[in-house]
CSV table of C-alpha atoms and ligand atoms in Angstrom, one decimal:
chain,number,residue,atom,x,y,z
A,398,UNK,CA,-40.5,18.0,-51.3
A,399,UNK,CA,-37.4,20.2,-51.7
A,400,UNK,CA,-37.8,23.8,-53.0
A,401,UNK,CA,-35.8,23.1,-55.7
A,402,UNK,CA,-37.8,20.4,-57.1
A,403,UNK,CA,-41.0,22.2,-56.5
A,404,UNK,CA,-39.3,25.4,-58.7
A,405,UNK,CA,-38.5,22.8,-61.2
A,406,UNK,CA,-41.7,21.2,-61.6
A,407,UNK,CA,-43.2,24.8,-62.0
A,408,UNK,CA,-41.1,25.3,-64.9
A,409,UNK,CA,-41.7,22.0,-66.1
A,410,UNK,CA,-45.7,23.0,-66.2
A,411,UNK,CA,-44.9,26.7,-67.8
A,412,UNK,CA,-42.9,24.7,-70.8
A,413,UNK,CA,-45.3,22.1,-71.3
A,414,UNK,CA,-48.6,23.7,-72.0
A,415,UNK,CA,-51.1,21.7,-74.1
A,416,UNK,CA,-54.2,19.5,-74.0
A,417,UNK,CA,-52.4,16.2,-74.5
A,418,UNK,CA,-52.8,15.0,-70.7
A,419,UNK,CA,-55.6,15.6,-68.4
A,420,UNK,CA,-55.3,15.6,-64.2
A,421,UNK,CA,-58.8,15.1,-63.1
A,422,UNK,CA,-57.8,16.3,-59.2
A,423,UNK,CA,-56.6,19.4,-60.0
A,424,UNK,CA,-58.4,19.9,-63.5
A,425,UNK,CA,-55.4,20.9,-65.6
A,426,UNK,CA,-54.0,20.1,-68.7
A,427,UNK,CA,-50.5,19.9,-70.1
A,428,UNK,CA,-48.5,18.6,-73.2
A,429,UNK,CA,-46.9,15.9,-71.1
A,430,UNK,CA,-46.6,14.9,-67.4
A,431,UNK,CA,-43.2,14.5,-64.9
A,432,UNK,CA,-41.6,11.0,-64.4
A,433,UNK,CA,-42.4,9.5,-61.5
A,434,UNK,CA,-41.2,6.1,-59.7
A,435,UNK,CA,-38.7,4.0,-58.5
A,436,UNK,CA,-35.9,2.5,-60.8
A,437,UNK,CA,-35.2,-1.4,-60.1
A,438,UNK,CA,-34.4,-3.7,-62.4
A,439,UNK,CA,-36.5,-6.5,-61.0
A,440,UNK,CA,-40.2,-4.3,-62.0
A,441,UNK,CA,-38.7,-4.5,-65.6
A,442,UNK,CA,-38.0,-8.1,-65.8
A,443,UNK,CA,-41.4,-9.2,-63.9
A,444,UNK,CA,-43.3,-6.5,-66.1
A,445,UNK,CA,-44.5,-5.1,-62.7
A,446,UNK,CA,-48.2,-3.5,-62.9
A,447,UNK,CA,-48.3,-0.6,-60.4
A,448,UNK,CA,-44.6,0.0,-59.8
A,449,UNK,CA,-41.4,1.0,-61.3
A,450,UNK,CA,-40.2,3.8,-62.9
A,451,UNK,CA,-42.5,5.3,-65.6
A,452,UNK,CA,-42.4,8.4,-67.8
A,453,UNK,CA,-45.0,10.8,-68.5
A,454,UNK,CA,-47.4,10.1,-65.6
A,455,UNK,CA,-47.2,12.7,-62.6
A,456,UNK,CA,-49.2,15.8,-62.7
A,457,UNK,CA,-46.5,18.8,-61.9
A,458,UNK,CA,-49.2,21.0,-60.1
A,459,UNK,CA,-51.0,18.5,-57.8
A,460,UNK,CA,-48.5,15.6,-58.0
A,461,UNK,CA,-51.2,12.9,-58.7
A,462,UNK,CA,-49.9,9.8,-60.3
A,463,UNK,CA,-51.4,7.3,-62.8
A,464,UNK,CA,-52.5,4.9,-59.8
A,465,UNK,CA,-54.5,7.4,-58.4
A,466,UNK,CA,-56.3,8.7,-61.2
A,467,UNK,CA,-57.1,5.2,-62.1
A,468,UNK,CA,-58.8,4.9,-58.3
A,469,UNK,CA,-60.5,8.1,-58.7
A,470,UNK,CA,-62.3,7.0,-62.3
A,471,UNK,CA,-63.1,3.8,-60.7
A,472,UNK,CA,-65.1,5.2,-58.1
A,473,UNK,CA,-66.6,7.7,-60.0
A,474,UNK,CA,-67.5,5.6,-63.2
A,475,UNK,CA,-67.6,1.8,-61.9
A,476,UNK,CA,-69.0,1.8,-58.2
A,477,UNK,CA,-72.1,4.0,-56.7
A,478,UNK,CA,-70.2,5.3,-53.6
A,479,UNK,CA,-71.5,8.7,-54.8
A,480,UNK,CA,-74.7,8.1,-54.9
A,481,UNK,CA,-74.9,5.7,-52.0
A,482,UNK,CA,-74.4,5.9,-48.4
A,483,UNK,CA,-70.9,4.2,-48.1
A,484,UNK,CA,-69.1,3.5,-45.0
A,485,UNK,CA,-65.0,3.7,-46.1
A,486,UNK,CA,-62.1,2.2,-44.5
A,487,UNK,CA,-59.2,4.1,-46.0
A,488,UNK,CA,-55.9,2.7,-45.0
A,489,UNK,CA,-52.6,4.8,-45.2
A,490,UNK,CA,-54.9,6.4,-48.1
A,491,UNK,CA,-53.5,8.3,-50.9
A,492,UNK,CA,-54.1,11.7,-49.8
A,493,UNK,CA,-55.7,13.0,-53.4
A,494,UNK,CA,-58.3,9.9,-54.0
A,495,UNK,CA,-59.0,10.7,-49.5
A,496,UNK,CA,-59.6,14.1,-50.1
A,497,UNK,CA,-62.2,13.4,-52.7
A,498,UNK,CA,-64.0,10.8,-51.1
A,499,UNK,CA,-64.2,12.8,-47.9
A,500,UNK,CA,-65.6,15.6,-49.8
A,501,UNK,CA,-68.3,12.8,-51.2
A,502,UNK,CA,-71.8,13.6,-49.2
A,503,UNK,CA,-72.6,10.1,-49.2
A,504,UNK,CA,-69.6,8.9,-47.5
A,505,UNK,CA,-68.1,8.7,-44.2
A,506,UNK,CA,-64.7,7.9,-44.4
A,507,UNK,CA,-62.4,6.6,-41.7
A,508,UNK,CA,-58.8,6.9,-42.6
A,509,UNK,CA,-56.7,4.0,-40.3
A,510,UNK,CA,-52.9,4.0,-40.0
A,511,UNK,CA,-49.8,3.2,-38.3
A,512,UNK,CA,-48.6,6.8,-38.9
A,513,UNK,CA,-51.5,9.0,-37.6
A,514,UNK,CA,-49.1,12.0,-37.6
A,515,UNK,CA,-48.8,11.8,-41.1
A,516,UNK,CA,-52.4,11.8,-41.9
A,517,UNK,CA,-53.8,14.4,-39.6
A,518,UNK,CA,-56.4,16.2,-42.0
A,519,UNK,CA,-58.2,12.9,-42.3
A,520,UNK,CA,-58.3,12.2,-38.6
A,521,UNK,CA,-56.9,9.5,-38.4
A,522,UNK,CA,-57.4,6.6,-36.1
A,523,UNK,CA,-53.8,4.2,-35.1
A,524,UNK,CA,-54.5,0.6,-37.0
A,525,UNK,CA,-52.5,-1.9,-37.9
A,526,UNK,CA,-54.0,-3.9,-40.8
A,527,UNK,CA,-52.9,-7.3,-39.2
A,528,UNK,CA,-55.0,-6.3,-36.4
A,529,UNK,CA,-57.6,-3.9,-37.6
A,530,UNK,CA,-59.8,-2.9,-34.2
A,531,UNK,CA,-63.1,-2.6,-35.7
A,532,UNK,CA,-65.8,-5.0,-35.4
A,533,UNK,CA,-66.7,-7.9,-37.6
A,534,UNK,CA,-69.0,-6.2,-40.8
A,535,UNK,CA,-68.2,-2.7,-40.2
A,536,UNK,CA,-67.1,-1.2,-43.5
A,537,UNK,CA,-69.4,-1.2,-47.3
A,538,UNK,CA,-65.8,-0.6,-49.1
A,539,UNK,CA,-62.1,-0.9,-47.6
A,540,UNK,CA,-59.4,0.6,-49.8
A,541,UNK,CA,-55.7,-0.7,-49.0
A,542,UNK,CA,-53.5,0.0,-51.6
A,543,UNK,CA,-49.8,-0.7,-51.8
A,544,UNK,CA,-49.7,-1.6,-47.8
A,545,UNK,CA,-49.8,-5.4,-47.6
A,546,UNK,CA,-46.2,-5.5,-49.5
A,547,UNK,CA,-45.1,-4.0,-46.8
A,548,UNK,CA,-46.3,-6.1,-43.8
A,549,UNK,CA,-44.8,-9.4,-42.4
A,550,UNK,CA,-47.9,-11.4,-42.3
A,551,UNK,CA,-50.0,-10.4,-45.5
A,552,UNK,CA,-52.1,-13.7,-45.0
A,553,UNK,CA,-53.5,-12.2,-41.5
A,554,UNK,CA,-54.1,-8.7,-42.9
A,555,UNK,CA,-55.8,-10.0,-45.9
A,556,UNK,CA,-58.4,-12.0,-43.2
A,557,UNK,CA,-58.4,-8.9,-40.8
A,558,UNK,CA,-59.8,-6.8,-44.3
A,559,UNK,CA,-62.4,-9.8,-45.0
A,560,UNK,CA,-63.7,-9.7,-41.3
A,561,UNK,CA,-64.0,-5.9,-41.0
A,562,UNK,CA,-66.2,-5.8,-44.4
A,563,UNK,CA,-69.8,-6.0,-44.6
A,564,UNK,CA,-70.9,-9.0,-46.6
A,565,UNK,CA,-71.8,-7.7,-50.2
A,566,UNK,CA,-69.0,-5.4,-49.7
A,567,UNK,CA,-65.3,-4.9,-51.3
A,568,UNK,CA,-61.8,-4.0,-50.7
A,569,UNK,CA,-59.7,-2.1,-53.2
A,570,UNK,CA,-56.2,-3.9,-53.0
A,571,UNK,CA,-54.0,-2.8,-55.1
A,572,UNK,CA,-50.2,-4.1,-55.0
A,573,UNK,CA,-47.1,-4.0,-57.4
A,574,UNK,CA,-47.9,-7.0,-59.2
A,575,UNK,CA,-45.4,-9.1,-61.3
A,576,UNK,CA,-47.6,-10.0,-64.4
A,577,UNK,CA,-45.2,-12.9,-65.7
A,578,UNK,CA,-44.3,-14.3,-62.3
A,579,UNK,CA,-46.3,-17.2,-61.4
A,580,UNK,CA,-45.1,-17.5,-57.3
A,581,UNK,CA,-44.9,-14.5,-55.4
A,582,UNK,CA,-41.0,-13.9,-54.6
A,583,UNK,CA,-40.6,-13.7,-50.6
A,584,UNK,CA,-37.7,-14.5,-48.6
A,585,UNK,CA,-37.8,-13.4,-45.1
A,586,UNK,CA,-33.8,-14.0,-44.7
A,587,UNK,CA,-33.2,-10.9,-46.3
A,588,UNK,CA,-32.5,-8.2,-44.0
A,589,UNK,CA,-30.5,-5.3,-45.7
A,590,UNK,CA,-31.9,-2.4,-47.7
A,591,UNK,CA,-29.7,-3.5,-50.7
A,592,UNK,CA,-31.0,-7.1,-50.8
A,593,UNK,CA,-34.3,-6.0,-50.7
A,594,UNK,CA,-34.2,-3.4,-53.5
A,595,UNK,CA,-32.6,-6.2,-55.7
A,596,UNK,CA,-35.2,-9.0,-54.7
A,597,UNK,CA,-38.4,-7.1,-54.3
A,598,UNK,CA,-37.9,-3.5,-56.1
A,599,UNK,CA,-38.0,-1.6,-52.7
A,600,UNK,CA,-36.1,-1.3,-49.6
A,601,UNK,CA,-39.2,-1.1,-47.7
A,602,UNK,CA,-41.3,-4.4,-49.4
A,603,UNK,CA,-41.4,-8.0,-48.1
A,604,UNK,CA,-42.3,-9.7,-51.2
A,605,UNK,CA,-43.4,-9.2,-54.6
A,606,UNK,CA,-46.5,-10.7,-55.8
A,607,UNK,CA,-46.8,-12.8,-58.6
A,608,UNK,CA,-49.7,-14.1,-60.2
A,609,UNK,CA,-50.4,-16.5,-56.9
A,610,UNK,CA,-51.7,-13.1,-55.2
A,611,UNK,CA,-55.4,-13.7,-56.4
A,612,UNK,CA,-54.9,-17.3,-54.8
A,613,UNK,CA,-54.0,-15.7,-51.8
A,614,UNK,CA,-56.9,-13.5,-51.5
A,615,UNK,CA,-59.3,-16.0,-52.4
A,616,UNK,CA,-57.9,-18.2,-49.4
A,617,UNK,CA,-58.8,-15.4,-47.2
A,618,UNK,CA,-62.6,-15.9,-48.3
A,619,UNK,CA,-62.5,-13.4,-51.2
A,620,UNK,CA,-63.9,-13.6,-54.6
A,621,UNK,CA,-61.5,-11.4,-57.0
A,622,UNK,CA,-62.5,-9.4,-60.1
A,623,UNK,CA,-59.8,-7.7,-62.2
A,624,UNK,CA,-61.1,-4.2,-64.0
A,625,UNK,CA,-59.2,-2.8,-66.5
A,626,UNK,CA,-60.4,0.3,-67.9
A,627,UNK,CA,-58.7,-0.3,-71.6
A,628,UNK,CA,-60.2,-3.9,-71.4
A,629,UNK,CA,-63.7,-3.0,-70.3
A,630,UNK,CA,-63.8,0.5,-72.0
A,631,UNK,CA,-64.8,2.6,-68.8
A,632,UNK,CA,-64.1,5.7,-71.5
A,633,UNK,CA,-63.1,5.8,-74.8
A,634,UNK,CA,-59.5,4.9,-75.5
A,635,UNK,CA,-58.7,8.7,-76.6
A,636,UNK,CA,-60.4,9.6,-72.8
A,637,UNK,CA,-58.1,6.8,-71.3
A,638,UNK,CA,-55.2,7.8,-72.5
A,639,UNK,CA,-55.7,11.6,-71.5
A,640,UNK,CA,-55.6,10.5,-67.8
A,641,UNK,CA,-52.4,8.7,-68.8
A,642,UNK,CA,-53.3,5.6,-67.4
A,643,UNK,CA,-51.2,2.6,-67.5
A,644,UNK,CA,-52.8,-0.1,-69.8
A,645,UNK,CA,-51.4,-3.1,-67.7
A,646,UNK,CA,-52.7,-1.7,-64.5
A,647,UNK,CA,-55.9,-3.6,-63.1
A,648,UNK,CA,-58.1,-2.4,-60.3
A,649,UNK,CA,-57.8,-5.3,-58.0
A,650,UNK,CA,-61.3,-6.0,-56.3
A,651,UNK,CA,-62.1,-8.4,-54.0
A,652,UNK,CA,-65.8,-9.0,-52.7
A,653,UNK,CA,-67.1,-10.5,-49.5
A,654,UNK,CA,-70.4,-12.2,-51.0
A,655,UNK,CA,-72.9,-12.4,-49.1
A,656,UNK,CA,-73.0,-15.8,-47.3
B,183,ZN,ZN1,-53.0,17.8,-60.6
């Protein structure tokens, strides 16, 4: 991040003291958070959860966003990873949540990525999600968020994720998800940045998932559950609003059931 932007964010933090919003990563509170995200028309047109530009979502101190706070709360409140021995494969991780998981006494955390140089603090291994270099049934939990919309063969990636999970394990597979689009938008003939940005919202995305995303996961062998913190009342409404989660974003959990 540029120094000028850092200074601006520091000033934002100073002029917005308060208790209305809370960052559970750095434990700071403010009157409001920073704006964050990518502006693209397609995100609005299709009501995309986990994508687009949002007001009041980014912590001015540690830069956590709603998506990463959602995952922290999910692991804390809805799983036993901090209580039970858990072997996790975390693909191209969000750094805030990776740090928290690495510190978990019950967790052994493997960071896998095609860009190891970007993740040196997590002792990364080189890993392409379309060809995961681990044996079948290796991990209890696999986290692969905002990755498979970038890869060429998402069906292969989904099957690979299923393969390396232990039976009874689960994967967290967040993607930008268009809530009023039945069928995923995908067009391999789009080559320029401008074309991709217009069609999928981001220049490096290969598709924009619609509701058939869940069928794709089922076809790879998963049982899919969507867990929404507001609908399923993880915390009181007031508390959830302090975390500035997005009410339309579910956690997408793909279970590999025991045979
Ligand atoms: Zn923070």
